[in-house]
mmCIF file of C-alpha atoms and ligand atoms in Angstrom:
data_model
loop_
_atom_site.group_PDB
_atom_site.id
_atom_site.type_symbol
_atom_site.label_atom_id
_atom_site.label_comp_id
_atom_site.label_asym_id
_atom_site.label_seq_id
_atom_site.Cartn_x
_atom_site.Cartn_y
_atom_site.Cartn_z
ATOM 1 C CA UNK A 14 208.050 248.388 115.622
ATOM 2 C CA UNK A 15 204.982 248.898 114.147
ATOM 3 C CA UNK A 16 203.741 249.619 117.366
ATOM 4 C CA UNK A 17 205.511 252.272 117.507
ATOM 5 C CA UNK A 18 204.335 253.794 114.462
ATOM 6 C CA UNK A 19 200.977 253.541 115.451
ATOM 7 C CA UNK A 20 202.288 255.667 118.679
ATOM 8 C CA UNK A 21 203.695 258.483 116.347
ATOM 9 C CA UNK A 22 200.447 258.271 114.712
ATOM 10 C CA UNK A 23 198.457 258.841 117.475
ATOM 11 C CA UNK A 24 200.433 261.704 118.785
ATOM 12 C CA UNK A 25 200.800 263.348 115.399
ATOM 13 C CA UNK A 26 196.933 263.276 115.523
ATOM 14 C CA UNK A 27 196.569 264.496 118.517
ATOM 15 C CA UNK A 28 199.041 267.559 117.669
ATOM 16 C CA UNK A 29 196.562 267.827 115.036
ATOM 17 C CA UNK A 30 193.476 268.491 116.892
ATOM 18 C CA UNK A 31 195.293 270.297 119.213
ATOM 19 C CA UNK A 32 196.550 272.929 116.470
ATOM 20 C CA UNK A 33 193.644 273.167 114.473
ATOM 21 C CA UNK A 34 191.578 274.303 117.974
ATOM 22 C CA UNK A 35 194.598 276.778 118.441
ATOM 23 C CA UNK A 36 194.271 278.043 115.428
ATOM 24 C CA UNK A 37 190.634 279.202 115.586
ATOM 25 C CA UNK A 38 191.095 280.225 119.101
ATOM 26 C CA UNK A 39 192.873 283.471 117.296
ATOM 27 C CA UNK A 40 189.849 284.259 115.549
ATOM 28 C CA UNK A 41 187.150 284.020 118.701
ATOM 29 C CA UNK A 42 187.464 284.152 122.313
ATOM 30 C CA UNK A 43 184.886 283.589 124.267
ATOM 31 C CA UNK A 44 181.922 284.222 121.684
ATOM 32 C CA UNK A 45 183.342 287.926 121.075
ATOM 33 C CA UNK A 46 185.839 288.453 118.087
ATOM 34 C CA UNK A 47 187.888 290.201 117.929
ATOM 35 C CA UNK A 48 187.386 292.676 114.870
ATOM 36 C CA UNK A 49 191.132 293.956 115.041
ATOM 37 C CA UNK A 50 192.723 290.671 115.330
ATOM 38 C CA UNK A 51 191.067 288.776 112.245
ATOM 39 C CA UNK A 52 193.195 289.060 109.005
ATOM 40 C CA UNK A 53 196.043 290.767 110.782
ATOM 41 C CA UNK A 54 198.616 287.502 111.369
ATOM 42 C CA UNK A 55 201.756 287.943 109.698
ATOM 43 C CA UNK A 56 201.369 291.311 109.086
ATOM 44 C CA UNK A 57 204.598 293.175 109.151
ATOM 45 C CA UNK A 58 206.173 296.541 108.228
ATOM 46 C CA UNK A 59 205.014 298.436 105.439
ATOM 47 C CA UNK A 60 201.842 296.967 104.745
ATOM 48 C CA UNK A 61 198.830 298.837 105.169
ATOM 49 C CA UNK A 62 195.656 296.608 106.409
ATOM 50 C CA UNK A 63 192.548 297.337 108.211
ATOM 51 C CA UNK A 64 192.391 296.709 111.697
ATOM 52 C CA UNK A 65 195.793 298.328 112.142
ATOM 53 C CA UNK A 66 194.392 301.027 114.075
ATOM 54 C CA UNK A 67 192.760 298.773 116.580
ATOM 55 C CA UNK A 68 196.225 297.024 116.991
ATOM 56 C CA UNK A 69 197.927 300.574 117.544
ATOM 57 C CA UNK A 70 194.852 301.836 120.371
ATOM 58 C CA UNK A 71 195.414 298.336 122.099
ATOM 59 C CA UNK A 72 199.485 299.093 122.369
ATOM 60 C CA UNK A 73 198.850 302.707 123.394
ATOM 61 C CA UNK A 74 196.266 301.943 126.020
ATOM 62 C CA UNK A 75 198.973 299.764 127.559
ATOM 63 C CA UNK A 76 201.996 302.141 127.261
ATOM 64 C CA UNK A 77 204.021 300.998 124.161
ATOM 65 C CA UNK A 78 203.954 304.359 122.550
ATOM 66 C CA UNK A 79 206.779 306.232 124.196
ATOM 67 C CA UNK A 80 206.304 309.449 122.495
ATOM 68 C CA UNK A 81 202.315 310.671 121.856
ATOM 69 C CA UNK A 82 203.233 312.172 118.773
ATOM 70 C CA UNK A 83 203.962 309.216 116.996
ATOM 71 C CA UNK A 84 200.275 308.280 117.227
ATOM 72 C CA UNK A 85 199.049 312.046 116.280
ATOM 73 C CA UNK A 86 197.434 310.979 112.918
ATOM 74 C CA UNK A 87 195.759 306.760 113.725
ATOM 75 C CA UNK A 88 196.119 305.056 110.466
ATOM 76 C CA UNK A 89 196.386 301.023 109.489
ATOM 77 C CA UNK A 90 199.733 301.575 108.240
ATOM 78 C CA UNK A 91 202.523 299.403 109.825
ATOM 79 C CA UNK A 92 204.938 301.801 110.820
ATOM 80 C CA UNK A 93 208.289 302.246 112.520
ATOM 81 C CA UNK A 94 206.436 302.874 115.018
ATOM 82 C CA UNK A 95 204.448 300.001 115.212
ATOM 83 C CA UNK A 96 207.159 298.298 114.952
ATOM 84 C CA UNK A 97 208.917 299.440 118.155
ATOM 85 C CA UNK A 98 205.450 299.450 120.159
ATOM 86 C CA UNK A 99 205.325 295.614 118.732
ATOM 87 C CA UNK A 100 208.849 294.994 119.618
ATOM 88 C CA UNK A 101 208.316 296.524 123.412
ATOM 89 C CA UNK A 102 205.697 294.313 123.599
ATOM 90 C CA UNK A 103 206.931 291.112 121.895
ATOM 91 C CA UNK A 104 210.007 292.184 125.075
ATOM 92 C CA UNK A 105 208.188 292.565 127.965
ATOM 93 C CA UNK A 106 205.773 288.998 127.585
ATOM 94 C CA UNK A 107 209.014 287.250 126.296
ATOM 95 C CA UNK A 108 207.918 286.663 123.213
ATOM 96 C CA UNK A 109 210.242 286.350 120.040
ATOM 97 C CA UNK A 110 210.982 289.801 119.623
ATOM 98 C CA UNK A 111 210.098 290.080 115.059
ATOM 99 C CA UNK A 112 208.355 293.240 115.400
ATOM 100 C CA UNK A 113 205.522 291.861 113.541
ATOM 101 C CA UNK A 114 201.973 290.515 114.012
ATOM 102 C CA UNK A 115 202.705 286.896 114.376
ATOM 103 C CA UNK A 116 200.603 284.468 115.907
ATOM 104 C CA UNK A 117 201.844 284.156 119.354
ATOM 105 C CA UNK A 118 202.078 287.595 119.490
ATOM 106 C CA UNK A 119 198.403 288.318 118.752
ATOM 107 C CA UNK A 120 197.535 285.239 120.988
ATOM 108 C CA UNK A 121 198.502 287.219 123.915
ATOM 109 C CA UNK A 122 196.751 290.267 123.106
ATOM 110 C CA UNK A 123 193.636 287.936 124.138
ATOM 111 C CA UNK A 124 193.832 287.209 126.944
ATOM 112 C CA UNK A 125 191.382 288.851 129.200
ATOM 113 C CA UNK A 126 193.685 291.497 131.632
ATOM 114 C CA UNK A 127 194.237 294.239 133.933
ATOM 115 C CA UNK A 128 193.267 297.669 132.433
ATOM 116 C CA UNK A 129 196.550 299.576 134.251
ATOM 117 C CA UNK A 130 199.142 300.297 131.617
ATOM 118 C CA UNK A 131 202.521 297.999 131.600
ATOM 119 C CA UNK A 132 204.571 300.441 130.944
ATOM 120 C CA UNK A 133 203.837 303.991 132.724
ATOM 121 C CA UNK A 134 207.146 306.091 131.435
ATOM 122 C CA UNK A 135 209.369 304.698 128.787
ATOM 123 C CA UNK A 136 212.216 307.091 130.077
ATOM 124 C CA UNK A 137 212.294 305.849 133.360
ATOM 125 C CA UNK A 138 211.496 301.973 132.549
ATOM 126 C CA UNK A 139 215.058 301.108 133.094
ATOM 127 C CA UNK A 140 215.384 302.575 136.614
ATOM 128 C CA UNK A 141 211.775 301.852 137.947
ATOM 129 C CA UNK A 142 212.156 297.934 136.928
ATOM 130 C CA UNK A 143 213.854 296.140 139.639
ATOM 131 C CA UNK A 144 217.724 294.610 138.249
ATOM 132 C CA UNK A 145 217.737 291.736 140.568
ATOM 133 C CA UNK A 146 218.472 288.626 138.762
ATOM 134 C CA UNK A 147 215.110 286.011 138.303
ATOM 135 C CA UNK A 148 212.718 288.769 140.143
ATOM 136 C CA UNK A 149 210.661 290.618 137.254
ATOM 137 C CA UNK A 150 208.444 292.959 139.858
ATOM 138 C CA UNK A 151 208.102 296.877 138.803
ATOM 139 C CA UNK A 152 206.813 300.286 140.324
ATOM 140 C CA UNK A 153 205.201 303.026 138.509
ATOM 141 C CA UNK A 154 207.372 305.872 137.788
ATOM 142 C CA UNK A 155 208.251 308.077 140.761
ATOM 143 C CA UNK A 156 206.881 304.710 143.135
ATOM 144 C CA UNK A 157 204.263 306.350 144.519
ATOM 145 C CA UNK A 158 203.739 304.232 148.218
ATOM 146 C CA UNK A 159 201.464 304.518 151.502
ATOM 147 C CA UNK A 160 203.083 306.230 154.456
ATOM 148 C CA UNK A 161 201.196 304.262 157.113
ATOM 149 C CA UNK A 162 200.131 300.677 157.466
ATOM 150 C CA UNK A 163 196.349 300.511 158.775
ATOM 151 C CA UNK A 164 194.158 300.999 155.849
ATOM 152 C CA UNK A 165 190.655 300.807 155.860
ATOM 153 C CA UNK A 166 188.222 299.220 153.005
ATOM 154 C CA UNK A 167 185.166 299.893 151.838
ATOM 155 C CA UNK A 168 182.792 298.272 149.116
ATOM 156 C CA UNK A 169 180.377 300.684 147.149
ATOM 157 C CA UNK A 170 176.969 299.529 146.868
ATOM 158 C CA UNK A 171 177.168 298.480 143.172
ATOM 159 C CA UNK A 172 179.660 295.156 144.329
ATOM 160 C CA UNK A 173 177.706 292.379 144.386
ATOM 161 C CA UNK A 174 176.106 291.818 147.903
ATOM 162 C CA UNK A 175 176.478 288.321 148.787
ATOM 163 C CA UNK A 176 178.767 287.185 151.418
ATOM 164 C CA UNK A 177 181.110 284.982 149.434
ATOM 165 C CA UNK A 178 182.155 287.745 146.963
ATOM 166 C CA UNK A 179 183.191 289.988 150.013
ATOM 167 C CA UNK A 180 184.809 287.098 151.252
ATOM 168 C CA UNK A 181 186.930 286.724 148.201
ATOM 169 C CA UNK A 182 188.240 290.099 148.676
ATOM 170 C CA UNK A 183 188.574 289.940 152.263
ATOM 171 C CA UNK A 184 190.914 286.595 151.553
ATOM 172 C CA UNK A 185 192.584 288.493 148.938
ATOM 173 C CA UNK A 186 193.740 291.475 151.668
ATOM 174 C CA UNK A 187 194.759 288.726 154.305
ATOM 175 C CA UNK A 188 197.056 287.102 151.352
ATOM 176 C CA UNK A 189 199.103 290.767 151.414
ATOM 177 C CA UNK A 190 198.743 291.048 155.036
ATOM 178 C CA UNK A 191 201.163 288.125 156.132
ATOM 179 C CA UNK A 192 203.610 289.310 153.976
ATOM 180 C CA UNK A 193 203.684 292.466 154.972
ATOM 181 C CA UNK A 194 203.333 295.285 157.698
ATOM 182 C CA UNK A 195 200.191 296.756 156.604
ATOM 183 C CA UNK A 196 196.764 295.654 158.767
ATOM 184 C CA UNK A 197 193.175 296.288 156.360
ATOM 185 C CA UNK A 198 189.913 296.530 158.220
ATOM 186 C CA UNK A 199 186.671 297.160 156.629
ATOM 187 C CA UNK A 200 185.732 300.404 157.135
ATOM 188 C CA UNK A 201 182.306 301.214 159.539
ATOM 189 C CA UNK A 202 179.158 301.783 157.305
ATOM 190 C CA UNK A 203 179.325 305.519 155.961
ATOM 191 C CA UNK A 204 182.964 305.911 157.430
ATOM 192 C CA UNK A 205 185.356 307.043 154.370
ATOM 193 C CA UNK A 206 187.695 304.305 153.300
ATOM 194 C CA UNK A 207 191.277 304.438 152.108
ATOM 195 C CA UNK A 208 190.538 302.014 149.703
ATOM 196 C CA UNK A 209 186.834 301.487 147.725
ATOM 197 C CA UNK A 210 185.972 298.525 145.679
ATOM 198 C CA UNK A 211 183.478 299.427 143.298
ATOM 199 C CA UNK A 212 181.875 297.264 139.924
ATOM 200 C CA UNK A 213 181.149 299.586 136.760
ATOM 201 C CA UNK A 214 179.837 299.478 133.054
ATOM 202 C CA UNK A 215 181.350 301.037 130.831
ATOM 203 C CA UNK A 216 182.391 304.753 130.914
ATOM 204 C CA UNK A 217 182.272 305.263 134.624
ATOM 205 C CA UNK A 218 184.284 308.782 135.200
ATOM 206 C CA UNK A 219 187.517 308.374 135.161
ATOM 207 C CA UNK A 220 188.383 308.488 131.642
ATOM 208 C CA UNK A 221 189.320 304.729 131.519
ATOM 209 C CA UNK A 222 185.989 303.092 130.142
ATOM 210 C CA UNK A 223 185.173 299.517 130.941
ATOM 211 C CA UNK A 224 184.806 297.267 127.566
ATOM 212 C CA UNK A 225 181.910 294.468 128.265
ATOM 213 C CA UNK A 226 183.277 290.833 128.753
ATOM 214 C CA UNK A 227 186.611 289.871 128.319
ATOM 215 C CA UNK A 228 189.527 291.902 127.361
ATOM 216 C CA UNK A 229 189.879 294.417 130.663
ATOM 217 C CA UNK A 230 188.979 293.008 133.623
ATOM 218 C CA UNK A 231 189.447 295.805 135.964
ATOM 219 C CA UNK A 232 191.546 298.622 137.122
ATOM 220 C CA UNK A 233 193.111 300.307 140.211
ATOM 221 C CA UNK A 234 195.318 303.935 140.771
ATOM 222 C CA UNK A 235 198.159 303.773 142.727
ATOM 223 C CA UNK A 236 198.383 305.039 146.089
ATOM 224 C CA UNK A 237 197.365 307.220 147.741
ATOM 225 C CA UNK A 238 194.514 307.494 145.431
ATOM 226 C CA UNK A 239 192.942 303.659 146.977
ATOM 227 C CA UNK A 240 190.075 303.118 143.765
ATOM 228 C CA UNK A 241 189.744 300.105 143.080
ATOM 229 C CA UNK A 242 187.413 299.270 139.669
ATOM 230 C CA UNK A 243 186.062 295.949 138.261
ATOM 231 C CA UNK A 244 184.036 295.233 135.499
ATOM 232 C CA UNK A 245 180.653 294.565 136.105
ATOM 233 C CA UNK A 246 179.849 293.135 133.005
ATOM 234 C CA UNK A 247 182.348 290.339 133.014
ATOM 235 C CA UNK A 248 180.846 286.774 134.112
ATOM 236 C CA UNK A 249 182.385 286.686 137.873
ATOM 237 C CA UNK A 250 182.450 283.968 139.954
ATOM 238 C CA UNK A 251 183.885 282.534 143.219
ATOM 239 C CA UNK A 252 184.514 279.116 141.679
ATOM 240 C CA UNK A 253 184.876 279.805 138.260
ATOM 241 C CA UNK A 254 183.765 277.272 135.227
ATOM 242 C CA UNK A 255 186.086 277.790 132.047
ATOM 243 C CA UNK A 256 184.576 280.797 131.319
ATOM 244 C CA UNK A 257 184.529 282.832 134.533
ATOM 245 C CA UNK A 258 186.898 285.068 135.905
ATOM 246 C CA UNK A 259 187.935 284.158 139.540
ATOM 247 C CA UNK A 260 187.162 287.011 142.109
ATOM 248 C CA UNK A 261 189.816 286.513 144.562
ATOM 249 C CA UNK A 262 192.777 286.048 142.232
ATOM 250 C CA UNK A 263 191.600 289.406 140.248
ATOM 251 C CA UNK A 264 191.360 291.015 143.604
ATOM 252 C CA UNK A 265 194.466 290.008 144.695
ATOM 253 C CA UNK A 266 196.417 291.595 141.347
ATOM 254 C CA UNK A 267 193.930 294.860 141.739
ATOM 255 C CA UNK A 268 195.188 295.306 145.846
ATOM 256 C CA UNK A 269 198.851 294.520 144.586
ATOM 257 C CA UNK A 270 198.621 298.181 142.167
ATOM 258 C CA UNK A 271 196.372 299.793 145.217
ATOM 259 C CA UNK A 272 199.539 299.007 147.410
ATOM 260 C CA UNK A 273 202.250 300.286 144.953
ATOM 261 C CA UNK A 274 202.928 297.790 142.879
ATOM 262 C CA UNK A 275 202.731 297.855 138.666
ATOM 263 C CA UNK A 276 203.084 294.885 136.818
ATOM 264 C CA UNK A 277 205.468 292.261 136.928
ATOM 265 C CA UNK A 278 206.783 290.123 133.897
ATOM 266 C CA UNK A 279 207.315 286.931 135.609
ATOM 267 C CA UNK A 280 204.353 284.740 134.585
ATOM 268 C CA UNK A 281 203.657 283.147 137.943
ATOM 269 C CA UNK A 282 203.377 286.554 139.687
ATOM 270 C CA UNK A 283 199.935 287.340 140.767
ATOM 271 C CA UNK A 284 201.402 291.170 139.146
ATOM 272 C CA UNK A 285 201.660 289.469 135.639
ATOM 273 C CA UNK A 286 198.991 291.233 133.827
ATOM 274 C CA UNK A 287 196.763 288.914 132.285
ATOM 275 C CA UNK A 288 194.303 286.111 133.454
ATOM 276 C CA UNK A 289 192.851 283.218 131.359
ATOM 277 C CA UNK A 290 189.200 282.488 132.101
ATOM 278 C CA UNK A 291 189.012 279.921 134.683
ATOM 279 C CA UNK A 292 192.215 280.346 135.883
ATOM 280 C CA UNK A 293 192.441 280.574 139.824
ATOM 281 C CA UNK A 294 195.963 282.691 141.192
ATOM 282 C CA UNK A 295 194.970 283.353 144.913
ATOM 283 C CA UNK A 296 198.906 283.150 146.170
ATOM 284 C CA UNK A 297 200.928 285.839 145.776
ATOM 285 C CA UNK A 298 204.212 284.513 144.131
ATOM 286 C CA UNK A 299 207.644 284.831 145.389
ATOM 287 C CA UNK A 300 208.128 287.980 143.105
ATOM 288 C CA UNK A 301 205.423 289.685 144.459
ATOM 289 C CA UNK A 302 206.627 289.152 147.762
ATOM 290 C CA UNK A 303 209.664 290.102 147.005
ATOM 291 C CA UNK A 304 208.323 293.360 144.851
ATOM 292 C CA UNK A 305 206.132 294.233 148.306
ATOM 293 C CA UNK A 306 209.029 293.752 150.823
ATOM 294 C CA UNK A 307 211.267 295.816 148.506
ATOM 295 C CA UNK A 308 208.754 299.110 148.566
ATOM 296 C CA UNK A 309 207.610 298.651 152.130
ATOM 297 C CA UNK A 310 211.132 297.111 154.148
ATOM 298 C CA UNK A 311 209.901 294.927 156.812
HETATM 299 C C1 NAG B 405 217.074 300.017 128.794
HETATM 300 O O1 NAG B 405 218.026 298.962 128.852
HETATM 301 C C2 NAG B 405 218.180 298.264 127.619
HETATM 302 C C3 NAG B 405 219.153 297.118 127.813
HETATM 303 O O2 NAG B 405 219.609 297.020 129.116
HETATM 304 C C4 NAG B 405 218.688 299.251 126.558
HETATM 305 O O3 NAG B 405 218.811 298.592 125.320
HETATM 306 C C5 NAG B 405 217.662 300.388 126.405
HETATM 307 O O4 NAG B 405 218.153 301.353 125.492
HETATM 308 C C6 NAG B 405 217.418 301.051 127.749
HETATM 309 N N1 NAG B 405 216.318 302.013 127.595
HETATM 310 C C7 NAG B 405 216.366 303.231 128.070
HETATM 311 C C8 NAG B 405 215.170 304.069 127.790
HETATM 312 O O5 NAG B 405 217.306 303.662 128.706
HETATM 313 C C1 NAG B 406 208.900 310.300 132.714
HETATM 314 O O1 NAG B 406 210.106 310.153 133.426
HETATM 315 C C2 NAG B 406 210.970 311.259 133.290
HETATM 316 C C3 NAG B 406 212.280 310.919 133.980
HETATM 317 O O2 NAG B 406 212.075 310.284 135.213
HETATM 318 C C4 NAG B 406 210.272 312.494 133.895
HETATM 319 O O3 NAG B 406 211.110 313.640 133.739
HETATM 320 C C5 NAG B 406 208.959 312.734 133.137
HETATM 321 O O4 NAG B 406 208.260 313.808 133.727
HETATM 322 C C6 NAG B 406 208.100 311.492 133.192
HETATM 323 N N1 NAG B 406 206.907 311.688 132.384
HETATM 324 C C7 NAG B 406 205.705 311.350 132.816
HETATM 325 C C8 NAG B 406 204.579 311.569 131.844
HETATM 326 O O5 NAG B 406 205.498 310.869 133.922
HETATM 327 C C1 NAG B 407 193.421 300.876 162.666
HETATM 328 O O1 NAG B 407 192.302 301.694 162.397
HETATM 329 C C2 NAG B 407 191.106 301.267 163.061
HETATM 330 C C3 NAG B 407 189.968 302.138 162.580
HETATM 331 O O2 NAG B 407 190.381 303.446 162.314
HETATM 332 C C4 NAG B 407 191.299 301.312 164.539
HETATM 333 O O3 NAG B 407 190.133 300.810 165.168
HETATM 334 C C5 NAG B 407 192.481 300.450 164.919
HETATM 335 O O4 NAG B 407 192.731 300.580 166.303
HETATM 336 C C6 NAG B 407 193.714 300.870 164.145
HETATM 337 N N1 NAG B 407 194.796 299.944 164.430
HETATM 338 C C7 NAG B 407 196.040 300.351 164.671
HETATM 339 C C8 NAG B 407 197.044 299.271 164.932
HETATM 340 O O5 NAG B 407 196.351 301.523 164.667
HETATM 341 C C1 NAG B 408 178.605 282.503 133.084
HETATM 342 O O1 NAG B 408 179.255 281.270 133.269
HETATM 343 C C2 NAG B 408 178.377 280.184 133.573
HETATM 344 C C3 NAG B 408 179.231 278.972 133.926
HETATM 345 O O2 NAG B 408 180.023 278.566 132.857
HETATM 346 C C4 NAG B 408 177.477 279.960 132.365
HETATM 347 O O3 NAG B 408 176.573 278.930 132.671
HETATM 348 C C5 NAG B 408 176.716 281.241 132.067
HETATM 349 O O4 NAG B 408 175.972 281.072 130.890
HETATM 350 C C6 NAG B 408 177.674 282.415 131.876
HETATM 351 N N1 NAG B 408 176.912 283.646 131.773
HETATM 352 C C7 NAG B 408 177.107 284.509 130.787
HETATM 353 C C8 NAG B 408 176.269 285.723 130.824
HETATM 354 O O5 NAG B 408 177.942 284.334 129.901
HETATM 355 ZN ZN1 ZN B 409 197.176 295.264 136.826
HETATM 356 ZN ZN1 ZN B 410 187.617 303.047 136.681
#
């Protein structure tokens, strides 16, 4: 017996730790806090609190807002509004759906991610989500798709020029090769591509700035447009320590939107739209597979 309460002990102790490292996790990530998220848990409907704002640009950015009016006049008021952005959210991570800033909620708002908007068209979401039972892939609205299967690559000069990052992405186009009809080559030095890799900082052009470290990762368009965008600022690597971000498995996401794809809400899909630091994903999941085979029938 009192073995065992020295068991309960230990793993009570242990839950400690574990919760108390949690807990200032939602203050810092990766030596950048975040402004908006600090004194913001728990916040719910009709309080007004700074940092609001920051809350509302994050859920616009990533297509929570259905209607553009509602966000006409930015203020830190939590309104119906908010509320419904919050709740779409809080839906599409399956998350408890309260409609307010609670902990797991804002947890997930930091993880580093893809810069392409979950949700493209709240009218169509219904329709452009797949119904299939267990299989979570999407298209943006009107799925825009590729009407051949040989595309060509190219890397801009700004990618880092070492073999093993080219590598990477080369792995990362053979992954949606074998499941698949299409066939990528690298395109012939100073021959346009159909689809260009390029690292930025920053604003870059395209009216979807990059953010320094962390947070957005990258960003692609859908085809036939074939950009495909990374962060240069953000601490790459090919074999990533805790605090890198993994090449190939970011590559393989960013080819899965140049390809037709949006994001997926399974968490094991290479689609999903967020990556921990560290984490490697270089196999496309079942539900990517099955998101591919459904837009381009084999
Ligand atoms: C989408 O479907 C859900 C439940 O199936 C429904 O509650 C919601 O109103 C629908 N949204 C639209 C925009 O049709
Ligand atoms: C959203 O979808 C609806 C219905 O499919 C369409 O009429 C509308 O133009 C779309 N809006 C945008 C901004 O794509
Ligand atoms: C694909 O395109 C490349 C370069 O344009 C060409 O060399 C190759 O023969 C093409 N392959 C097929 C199967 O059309
Ligand atoms: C990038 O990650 C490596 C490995 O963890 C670390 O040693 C290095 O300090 C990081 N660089 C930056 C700029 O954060
Ligand atoms: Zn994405
Ligand atoms: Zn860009």
């Amino acid at each position: 017996m009192p073995c065992k309460v020295s068991h309960l002990l230990v793993v009570f102790l242990l839950f400690s730790i574990q919760f108390s490292i949690s807990q200032s996790i939602t203050l810092k990530f990766d030596g950048q806090p975040f402004k908006f998220f600090q004194n913001i848990e728990q916040v719910h409907k009709g309080q007004t609190v700074a940092g609001l704002i920051e809350v509302k640009k994050f859920l616009i950015r990533f297509g929570y807002y259905p209607n553009p009016d509602h966000v006409n006049h930015l203020n830190n008021n939590f309104d119906d509004h908010l509320e419904s952005a919050l709740k779409a959210y809080q839906n599409f991570y399956h998350l408890k759906v309260t409609g307010s800033l609670d902990s797991d909620t804002i947890k997930r708002m930091m993880i580093p991610r893809c810069g392409v908007p979950d949700l493209t068209n709240f009218t169509s979401l219904n329709q452009s989500r797949n119904s299939n039972i267990g299989l979570l892939y999407a298209y943006p609205n009107g799925k825009p798709k590729w009407h051949k299967f040989n595309l060509s690559y190219s890397f801009l000069p700004n990618v880092p020029n070492t073999p093993d990052v080219k590598a990477a992405f080369a792995e990362a186009f053979v992954s949606w090769k074998i499941v698949s009809q299409f066939n990528f080559h690298r395109a012939a030095a100073g021959e346009a591509a159909n689809l260009v890799i390029g690292f930025y900082t920053g604003a870059h052009g395209d009216g979807f700035p990059f953010d320094g470290p962390g947070k957005i990762l990258a960003h692609s368009f859908y085809p036939p447009d074939g950009r495909s965008h990374y962060d240069a600022t953000e601490n790459w690597s090919t074999h990533p320590a805790k605090d890198q971000m993994d090449y190939e498995s970011v590559a393989l996401h960013e080819i899965g939107h140049l390809l037709g794809l949006a994001h997926s809400q399974d968490p094991n899909a290479v689609m999903y739209p967020t990556i921990a630091p560290g984490a490697i994903k270089r196999d496309l999941a079942l539900d990517d597979v099955k998101g591919i085979q459904a837009l381009y029938p084999l």
